[in-house]
Structure formats: structure tokens, C-alpha cells
Amino acid sequence: MNTTQKLSHTLKQELEALLGPEGVLTDPVALRAYDCDAYSPAKHFPDAVALPQDTEQVSAIIKLCNRLGVPFTPRGAGTGLSGGATAIEGGVVIATTRLNKILHIDVPNRRLVAQAGVVNTYLTKAVRAHHLHYAPDPSSQGACTVGGNVAENAGGPHTLKYGVTTNHVTGLTLVLPDGEIVALGGFEEETPGYDLVGLVVGAEGTMGIVTEVTVRLTPLPQAVRTLLAVFETIDQATQTVSDIIAAGVLPAALEMIDTFIIKACEEAFHLGFPSDAEAVLIIEVDGLEVGLDEEADQVRQIAFKNGAREVRQAKTELERALLWKARKQAFGALGRLGLSMVTHDGVIPRTKLPQVLREVRAIAQKYNLLVGNVFHAGDGNLHPNLMFDERDPEQVERVMQAGEEILKLCVDVGGSLTGEHGIGVEKMEAMTLLFSEADLDLMQKIKSVFNRNALCNPGKVLPTSKRCWETEHGPRLVRSVGRGAAV
Amino acid sequence: MNTTQKLSHTLKQELEALLGPEGVLTDPVALRAYDCDAYSPAKHFPDAVALPQDTEQVSAIIKLCNRLGVPFTPRGAGTGLSGGATAIEGGVVIATTRLNKILHIDVPNRRLVAQAGVVNTYLTKAVRAHHLHYAPDPSSQGACTVGGNVAENAGGPHTLKYGVTTNHVTGLTLVLPDGEIVALGGFEEETPGYDLVGLVVGAEGTMGIVTEVTVRLTPLPQAVRTLLAVFETIDQATQTVSDIIAAGVLPAALEMIDTFIIKACEEAFHLGFPSDAEAVLIIEVDGLEVGLDEEADQVRQIAFKNGAREVRQAKTELERALLWKARKQAFGALGRLGLSMVTHDGVIPRTKLPQVLREVRAIAQKYNLLVGNVFHAGDGNLHPNLMFDERDPEQVERVMQAGEEILKLCVDVGGSLTGEHGIGVEKMEAMTLLFSEADLDLMQKIKSVFNRNALCNPGKVLPTSKRCWETEHGPRLVRSVGRGAAV
């Protein structure tokens, strides 16, 4: 055996001593399932996958990795869209699959404590009988885990009214990159001292591994109205978005789907969507039953004032579910087209929507690419999807250049690189578009407090070089579709 | 001149060179106004007060302090309740008094950028014509500054529905403790990379000096109903609080005032409050006009079901203002009693309110002290006020012991040391009640990233020793009243 093989052997043996043989995967076939997340271009085999069942086991694995000098990468369900769960430098993937228990439910004080591997929707299922729910609802919520949501500060269609993950997490159990266990936050809304919960939420697993999460539970709305407004032009739809917000209405969700995606969804699901419309909005208002019809009416009038040719309202829970199916499974529908796809995640001031959507179309035309938009319009969180054939290097080059132009456009109008998918490995170098050297230095220093020997999820979030993204060769902004991507 | 005098002379000269003579205070009479904040026991004269007008001047002052090895302490309006703005180790107080400009208002995207010294209410005044407001409303809002609010993560009566400062700040300009200027966050809801905005909000000025703040603007509610529910017993009032929340109603505010405070307010303001009631609740619901009367009715019925003897509703804006006057100026009313006072700021799970209020009364009786409660009942954020005569050392000792028992009680029922007033110098040593050594070590490491030479607001937030609060002599939990305290 050479040194690498010896290390590998030791690693396997020691992991099995900690977790039993059923808690360790080293077979190459098994490891293939862990070579990337939903950002597939960054493919890297780990040396082993560890499947701990509690915080102490996570701590023991991390201490072992430190002793052997082996990097480790946390992983939830692998639905992430920026490569955060990929073992860039090999080593151990610490998967939270078996950290799947709900530990505590406090209905009167509206808190739930779950292990990090509990699937998002299971949180709501556990408390729905008490008319409560866990509000953040990424489209992948049937698969993604609360620990992964914490790592990426996940959003979803209802973040417009209810906020993203960080607004719903009050406490964390964190295993630091040296194996020490700390309790951050707690049950209260705010905890004294520095807000380390807020710091770790969205840190993309670079500050240690979260093993337990205390979340806020939110009352289910008494009533809901879900509307589908159909427009001849994108500008009519974006103006409706602006006008709804300006009128002081705060919809639970305000989502836009353009003609490209509508057609793909129709072909996939036959939902009866108007395939000739340029854009539709899914608008949901919720709250007390009293007054809600008036609020829905107000939304309807704003849509008609802006030229909506039709506004449908879901009359049953089934009709509502179908409207949401188009939105939440749009990416599955695109997968049927057999093309590869890049999904961008730029955020812009809401008032810039008409301008930016026009310019995104112009960029796609310039590079001769198909583009489809399905996104959180109310939040100004774009998801332009550029379609291409990844077997054609010339198309790959075009799609990358178009992607860079789109991200720069978002930053130029006062926006940002990502709304909910994270930086991961995908957009690290693009951070220099948004942050000064001093800003990034400060982030690096904070990262180093947690991650002194850089073994914890290495090669993520912060740019490795400080050179300008424009002149250097950045990471590939390419993602293939069909892995249940969550947007 | 001795060395200290020479340093003092150099400091004055160099500060005047940077800011002009009108930008520097060194006269002992002028410095007296800066020797404490609303937590008056911690009295410390600074060597100088600097009054910068922009970020660059703040940076220059901090670089000067670094060069001379002089500590510096940021200060807003000095309404803080835990001593955070006090120059414990002397040096330069950097007051934000002249950082008083609103720099940018973006109505469609609902953002406002203000210098740190702008008074809280001025933010709302600047945008009220657009039916917007800055939601966090500490009782001191007519005096306190947005920079101070950021430092202490200030709350207020309306945090139940609208959240605390950290929920309303999206961007900061921060001068680091070495004088470097960084831009954290921005206009968007969420910014890529680590959430340093969230980390700096509530850091009590120990991570640098915030000079500009980007805040979210919130639409003014279309309509408001403000109720006063009168109860014979405290338990009836606390049960009403629990039942309102359990019914799925989210009031904009849900405040409790007990008989001791009611009487003091009546004597001071003659508002017509029922002086024989054990407790009153101020309950405000807001939102769309349609349905709001039904929501107010629901609240009224819950109050009556729990034995309310009367529920009044403000019929005019004036009547509403009077109800709020009792709440927001309660501490002024207590000041008229001529006693000193300790205001505690414990947070507890809402379901523990009846038990904890009973135990707080028992603790006060045990130590033969008067106690009055006026607090954010909906948030479980207590403000028990212990009255005493600070000239009597024996009373001071009793009030301290009672205070420690109250804080321990809050922690023991699963609560926390502070809801909105911060740790400051007041509760540093009590942090060990809530956090393990590993937790505090991590906080200390993060603090050190920012504050390597410990010149920036030294002696705040984190305990200086790790010894147990119970066996060591903690800081005095004593505060005199009558400085416009904000609770």
C-alpha cells in the first residue's frame, strides 16, 4: 500500500470503529451518488461518506478528520444549486441522512427542534394538526433537509411575506471544525451576545456542521386565495408586481412564469395554462378569512388595470395545488426538453424588473440562446434559465459568457449575485464583483476563526484569488438539469 | 506636563486638527454629559469627545486612537440601558451627534440610508407622506439614534409583529477598529457571503463604529385598533396574552402594565386609567381596514372570557396617543416617585408568564422591595422594575440580590438575560449563566477578529473572567431613574 492507500485504509477502519460498518460508505459505486449536488459540473469523489446518528458522532468524525488531516464536507439531501455539498478536495462527506429525528415540539411557544437531516416538509407535517407550519418552502422541500436549508439560507415562493430560513431559526447545535460542540441561540427570538446563529445560517457549511436546529413555527393562515393572472407582455406582468407592492398589499407569494416555461409546463403537465401568454403571475394572498376576498379583488383590479387578459382564481385546494405544481416543478418540466441548463439566481431592486428582464432577453439573443424565466418576482429574485447542449463546447462558452453578463447586469443595477442558492463553488470568483478587498478580507478572517486548518468544506464561498473575475478564468457556470433542482 | 497630560494634550491637538475646535470637547463640564448613559451607575469620564460629520472623519479619529493607543467608545443619544456607551477605560467618546443626515430615500424599493446619528423618529417623519415608516419603535424613539438602535438591536412595543432592529437593517457602513472602512450588506434583503450585517447589529459597538445604516421601510398599516383591557388579577391578564396568541391573532403590540405602574402613571398624567386594577393590557391590531373590527372583537371576547372587567377602545387618534403615552412614558412617571430603580430585561417563554410574574413578586417580597411591571407581554420580554433608595447601601444590596434571582429565574425557565437592552457593562458576568465556556470562547474569538488591540469599546458584552457569576462579585445591577430611559 502507498501512503494514500494507507490513509484511506486507516480512515475507513477508524470511521467504522466510530459508526459501525453500516455508517460508512467507501464503495466507489456508492460514492458516485455523492460526487456532486444539483450543481453537477463540480464532480468530485469523496474518499468516504460517514452517516452519523447524533451530534457526538459528528464531533468524533471531525476530530478524526483533524487528526488525519483529511478534509470533510457536510451534506444534506444534495439538492443545493451552487455546489456547496461537493467534496472539492476529497476526504469525508458527512451526510446528515440518519440525523432524521424531530427531538422536541413546543406548540404553545411555537418551537420545534429537529436534527439537521430532517426533510423540510416533515417539519410542517409534524405540527400541521396544531395549525402550525415551518414557513420557508423551497421548491425542493419534499427532499431537501433543514440542515441544508440552514447552510444555504434557503428561500422559496413564500419568502416575500414570511422571510427566508434565517428569519425562522432561533437556535443551532454546531460542531465546530475542530470537533468542539457549541449551542448557539436558543428558544428565544433574540439571544444576548453576538448573533452567531445569524452568522452560521447561510455560511454554506464552512463554519462547522449543524446537527440540530431550533425553528420557529408559524400559524397556518386562516384562509388563502390563489390567483393566476395572464398577460400579453412581460412588461404588463412586471408593472403589476410593482403596483401590487406599491398598493401596500403584501402577498404571501408573487411569482412570475414566462412563455418559455409555461409551454414546457403545459407539455409536461397539461395544466391548462395559456400557452400563448407572454407571462403569468401566481399571486397568493393569505390571512384572516374576513377581508381576504377584498384583498384578492384589489389584486385582480391591479392586474386588469395593467392589461391582464384573464385572472383565474383557484376554487378548490386541488386547483390551488395545480397552480403551484407548475411553479414548483417547472424545472422538472424543463428537464423533459433534453437540454442542459444554467439557472441564475440574481437579485435586483424590484423596480428594475422590466429593464432587467428586457436586457436578459437581449443577452440571450446576442448569444443565440433560449432563455426561460420562472422566479420570485415579488422579491426581485430572478431565475433566468439558459438552455444549451453541454456536449457542444462552443455553446458552453456562449452560455458562460451570457451568464457572466447577466450577473454583472444584476450587480450593476444595484442587485446581488444570489438570492437563495448560495455562492458555493459556482460564484466564488464573482464575489469580487460585489465586495471590496477589505470586505472579503473581513469575511476571510471570520471564516478562519471557525475553520483554522481549512479542513471544513474547503474551497467554498470566498474567492481563492482576489483577482478580478473579468480577467481571470472563473469556475464554470454550467449546470445540467433533471436532478430535482430547487428554485 | 507628565506623560498622561502630554498624551491628553496631543490627543486634543490632533483631534482638533481633524475636526476643527467645534468638533472636539475636552472641557470637564462638557464631558460630564458623557460620563454615563441611562445605566447611570457606570460613571466614567472620557478624555475627549469627538463629533465627526462623516465616515472618513470617524476613520481618521480611530486611526489616531490606534496610533496613540487610546481606547474609543461609540455613543448615540446615550439612552442605552446597559452602559454600552460609557467610556469604561476613558479615551475618546466618538459621538454621532453630527452624523445627522438622511442620505438617500428610495420609496419604490422601500429603503432609506441614514447617518448613524439620525434620531429614530426622524426616519419615519421623512417617509410618512409616502405611507411608510421605520418599524422598530423603542420608547426612547424621540431621542435615540438609529446607530444606537443598531448597536443594541433595539426593540419596542411593536416588535411582536414587526421584529427588532436586525429585521429592518439591510446594510451598514462600518469603520473597523483599525480605521478601515467596509460596506456590509446593501439594499437587498439578503447578501451573499457571511451575514456580517447580522453580526454587527447587536454587537454593542464592540466591532467598530457604524456610520451609515440602510433600513427597510414598512408600509404604514391601513388601519389600527387600540384596546385597553382591564383585569382584576395578573393571571387573568397573562392568560389573555397566551390565548390571543394561541388563537392565531398576531397583534401589532401586546403590552402589560401592572397596578404599581398604573398608579404612578395616573399620578403623573391623569389619563383616567383604573387605579384599582391589578393589570391592564394595551392591545393593538393593525392591517387592512376590512376585517379589522372582527379581529378587535375576537381580542375583546378573549379578554372577557378571561375575566376582563372592561375593554376600552380608542375612538380617536388622540385617545390612542394617550393610551400609548402611559406605556411609553411609564418610566418618566416612575421618576416622579423620587426613588432609584433597577429595570430588568429578562425574556421568558410566553407560556411561563403567570409563573414568572408570581415568582418575581415573591422575590420582591422576600427582599422587601417594591416592584412594578410594564413590559412586552406578547414577546415574553419582562421589565420588572425594583424600586429602592440608592443612598442606603443595605437597600442596594437587597436590590442586587433580588435582581440576580430574577435573572436566574428567567434563565431557569428557558429564557434569556436581555430582550432589547443589551449586555453592556451591566450583565457581562451574567453571560456565564446562559453560555458555556466554549460558546463564550467562540464569541471572544470573533470579537478579536474585529477588535484585535481591544481599543474599541473595551470592557463590554463578554465577561472578563470565566468564573461563575454566583461566586464572584458581579457588576452592580443598579440604575437610577429619570434620564428618559427607553423600555
mmCIF file with all atom_site columns, N, CA and C in Angstrom, chain B residues 325-345:
data_model
loop_
_atom_site.group_PDB
_atom_site.id
_atom_site.type_symbol
_atom_site.label_atom_id
_atom_site.label_alt_id
_atom_site.label_comp_id
_atom_site.label_asym_id
_atom_site.label_entity_id
_atom_site.label_seq_id
_atom_site.pdbx_PDB_ins_code
_atom_site.Cartn_x
_atom_site.Cartn_y
_atom_site.Cartn_z
_atom_site.occupancy
_atom_site.B_iso_or_equiv
_atom_site.pdbx_formal_charge
_atom_site.auth_seq_id
_atom_site.auth_comp_id
_atom_site.auth_asym_id
_atom_site.auth_atom_id
_atom_site.pdbx_PDB_model_num
ATOM 1  N N  . LYS B 1 325 ? -49.142 56.909 25.621 1.00 0.00 ? 325 LYS B N  1
ATOM 2  C CA . LYS B 1 325 ? -48.353 57.783 26.489 1.00 0.00 ? 325 LYS B CA 1
ATOM 3  C C  . LYS B 1 325 ? -48.066 57.076 27.815 1.00 0.00 ? 325 LYS B C  1
ATOM 4  N N  . ALA B 1 326 ? -49.105 56.428 28.369 1.00 0.00 ? 326 ALA B N  1
ATOM 5  C CA . ALA B 1 326 ? -48.918 55.708 29.634 1.00 0.00 ? 326 ALA B CA 1
ATOM 6  C C  . ALA B 1 326 ? -47.825 54.668 29.474 1.00 0.00 ? 326 ALA B C  1
ATOM 7  N N  . ARG B 1 327 ? -47.853 53.951 28.356 1.00 0.00 ? 327 ARG B N  1
ATOM 8  C CA . ARG B 1 327 ? -46.889 52.880 28.155 1.00 0.00 ? 327 ARG B CA 1
ATOM 9  C C  . ARG B 1 327 ? -45.484 53.425 27.932 1.00 0.00 ? 327 ARG B C  1
ATOM 10 N N  . LYS B 1 328 ? -45.404 54.397 27.020 1.00 0.00 ? 328 LYS B N  1
ATOM 11 C CA . LYS B 1 328 ? -44.066 54.822 26.598 1.00 0.00 ? 328 LYS B CA 1
ATOM 12 C C  . LYS B 1 328 ? -43.409 55.758 27.609 1.00 0.00 ? 328 LYS B C  1
ATOM 13 N N  . GLN B 1 329 ? -44.224 56.426 28.424 1.00 0.00 ? 329 GLN B N  1
ATOM 14 C CA . GLN B 1 329 ? -43.607 57.344 29.380 1.00 0.00 ? 329 GLN B CA 1
ATOM 15 C C  . GLN B 1 329 ? -43.747 56.850 30.816 1.00 0.00 ? 329 GLN B C  1
ATOM 16 N N  . ALA B 1 330 ? -44.010 55.564 30.949 1.00 0.00 ? 330 ALA B N  1
ATOM 17 C CA . ALA B 1 330 ? -44.146 54.991 32.295 1.00 0.00 ? 330 ALA B CA 1
ATOM 18 C C  . ALA B 1 330 ? -42.910 55.284 33.142 1.00 0.00 ? 330 ALA B C  1
ATOM 19 N N  . PHE B 1 331 ? -41.750 55.278 32.497 1.00 0.00 ? 331 PHE B N  1
ATOM 20 C CA . PHE B 1 331 ? -40.533 55.426 33.289 1.00 0.00 ? 331 PHE B CA 1
ATOM 21 C C  . PHE B 1 331 ? -40.335 56.852 33.765 1.00 0.00 ? 331 PHE B C  1
ATOM 22 N N  . GLY B 1 332 ? -40.833 57.778 32.972 1.00 0.00 ? 332 GLY B N  1
ATOM 23 C CA . GLY B 1 332 ? -40.856 59.162 33.448 1.00 0.00 ? 332 GLY B CA 1
ATOM 24 C C  . GLY B 1 332 ? -41.756 59.279 34.669 1.00 0.00 ? 332 GLY B C  1
ATOM 25 N N  . ALA B 1 333 ? -42.893 58.565 34.624 1.00 0.00 ? 333 ALA B N  1
ATOM 26 C CA . ALA B 1 333 ? -43.838 58.605 35.747 1.00 0.00 ? 333 ALA B CA 1
ATOM 27 C C  . ALA B 1 333 ? -43.192 58.038 37.005 1.00 0.00 ? 333 ALA B C  1
ATOM 28 N N  . LEU B 1 334 ? -42.426 56.952 36.841 1.00 0.00 ? 334 LEU B N  1
ATOM 29 C CA . LEU B 1 334 ? -41.748 56.364 38.000 1.00 0.00 ? 334 LEU B CA 1
ATOM 30 C C  . LEU B 1 334 ? -40.700 57.314 38.564 1.00 0.00 ? 334 LEU B C  1
ATOM 31 N N  . GLY B 1 335 ? -40.085 58.069 37.678 1.00 0.00 ? 335 GLY B N  1
ATOM 32 C CA . GLY B 1 335 ? -39.068 59.022 38.119 1.00 0.00 ? 335 GLY B CA 1
ATOM 33 C C  . GLY B 1 335 ? -39.628 60.016 39.123 1.00 0.00 ? 335 GLY B C  1
ATOM 34 N N  . ARG B 1 336 ? -40.932 60.355 38.988 1.00 0.00 ? 336 ARG B N  1
ATOM 35 C CA . ARG B 1 336 ? -41.550 61.316 39.895 1.00 0.00 ? 336 ARG B CA 1
ATOM 36 C C  . ARG B 1 336 ? -41.636 60.780 41.332 1.00 0.00 ? 336 ARG B C  1
ATOM 37 N N  . LEU B 1 337 ? -41.546 59.459 41.489 1.00 0.00 ? 337 LEU B N  1
ATOM 38 C CA . LEU B 1 337 ? -41.639 58.884 42.831 1.00 0.00 ? 337 LEU B CA 1
ATOM 39 C C  . LEU B 1 337 ? -40.381 59.154 43.650 1.00 0.00 ? 337 LEU B C  1
ATOM 40 N N  . GLY B 1 338 ? -39.343 59.632 42.987 1.00 0.00 ? 338 GLY B N  1
ATOM 41 C CA . GLY B 1 338 ? -38.149 60.026 43.718 1.00 0.00 ? 338 GLY B CA 1
ATOM 42 C C  . GLY B 1 338 ? -37.313 58.865 44.214 1.00 0.00 ? 338 GLY B C  1
ATOM 43 N N  . LEU B 1 339 ? -37.592 57.676 43.726 1.00 0.00 ? 339 LEU B N  1
ATOM 44 C CA . LEU B 1 339 ? -36.802 56.518 44.125 1.00 0.00 ? 339 LEU B CA 1
ATOM 45 C C  . LEU B 1 339 ? -35.824 56.161 43.012 1.00 0.00 ? 339 LEU B C  1
ATOM 46 N N  . SER B 1 340 ? -34.810 55.402 43.355 1.00 0.00 ? 340 SER B N  1
ATOM 47 C CA . SER B 1 340 ? -33.972 54.799 42.331 1.00 0.00 ? 340 SER B CA 1
ATOM 48 C C  . SER B 1 340 ? -34.636 53.504 41.877 1.00 0.00 ? 340 SER B C  1
ATOM 49 N N  . MET B 1 341 ? -34.154 52.983 40.782 1.00 0.00 ? 341 MET B N  1
ATOM 50 C CA . MET B 1 341 ? -34.846 51.863 40.179 1.00 0.00 ? 341 MET B CA 1
ATOM 51 C C  . MET B 1 341 ? -33.858 50.982 39.416 1.00 0.00 ? 341 MET B C  1
ATOM 52 N N  . VAL B 1 342 ? -34.083 49.692 39.471 1.00 0.00 ? 342 VAL B N  1
ATOM 53 C CA . VAL B 1 342 ? -33.400 48.768 38.561 1.00 0.00 ? 342 VAL B CA 1
ATOM 54 C C  . VAL B 1 342 ? -34.443 48.248 37.583 1.00 0.00 ? 342 VAL B C  1
ATOM 55 N N  . THR B 1 343 ? -34.175 48.388 36.296 1.00 0.00 ? 343 THR B N  1
ATOM 56 C CA . THR B 1 343 ? -35.064 47.814 35.293 1.00 0.00 ? 343 THR B CA 1
ATOM 57 C C  . THR B 1 343 ? -34.428 46.550 34.745 1.00 0.00 ? 343 THR B C  1
ATOM 58 N N  . HIS B 1 344 ? -35.079 45.431 34.920 1.00 0.00 ? 344 HIS B N  1
ATOM 59 C CA . HIS B 1 344 ? -34.549 44.214 34.322 1.00 0.00 ? 344 HIS B CA 1
ATOM 60 C C  . HIS B 1 344 ? -35.179 43.994 32.950 1.00 0.00 ? 344 HIS B C  1
ATOM 61 N N  . ASP B 1 345 ? -34.585 43.087 32.207 1.00 0.00 ? 345 ASP B N  1
ATOM 62 C CA . ASP B 1 345 ? -34.933 42.964 30.784 1.00 0.00 ? 345 ASP B CA 1
ATOM 63 C C  . ASP B 1 345 ? -34.950 41.490 30.387 1.00 0.00 ? 345 ASP B C  1
#
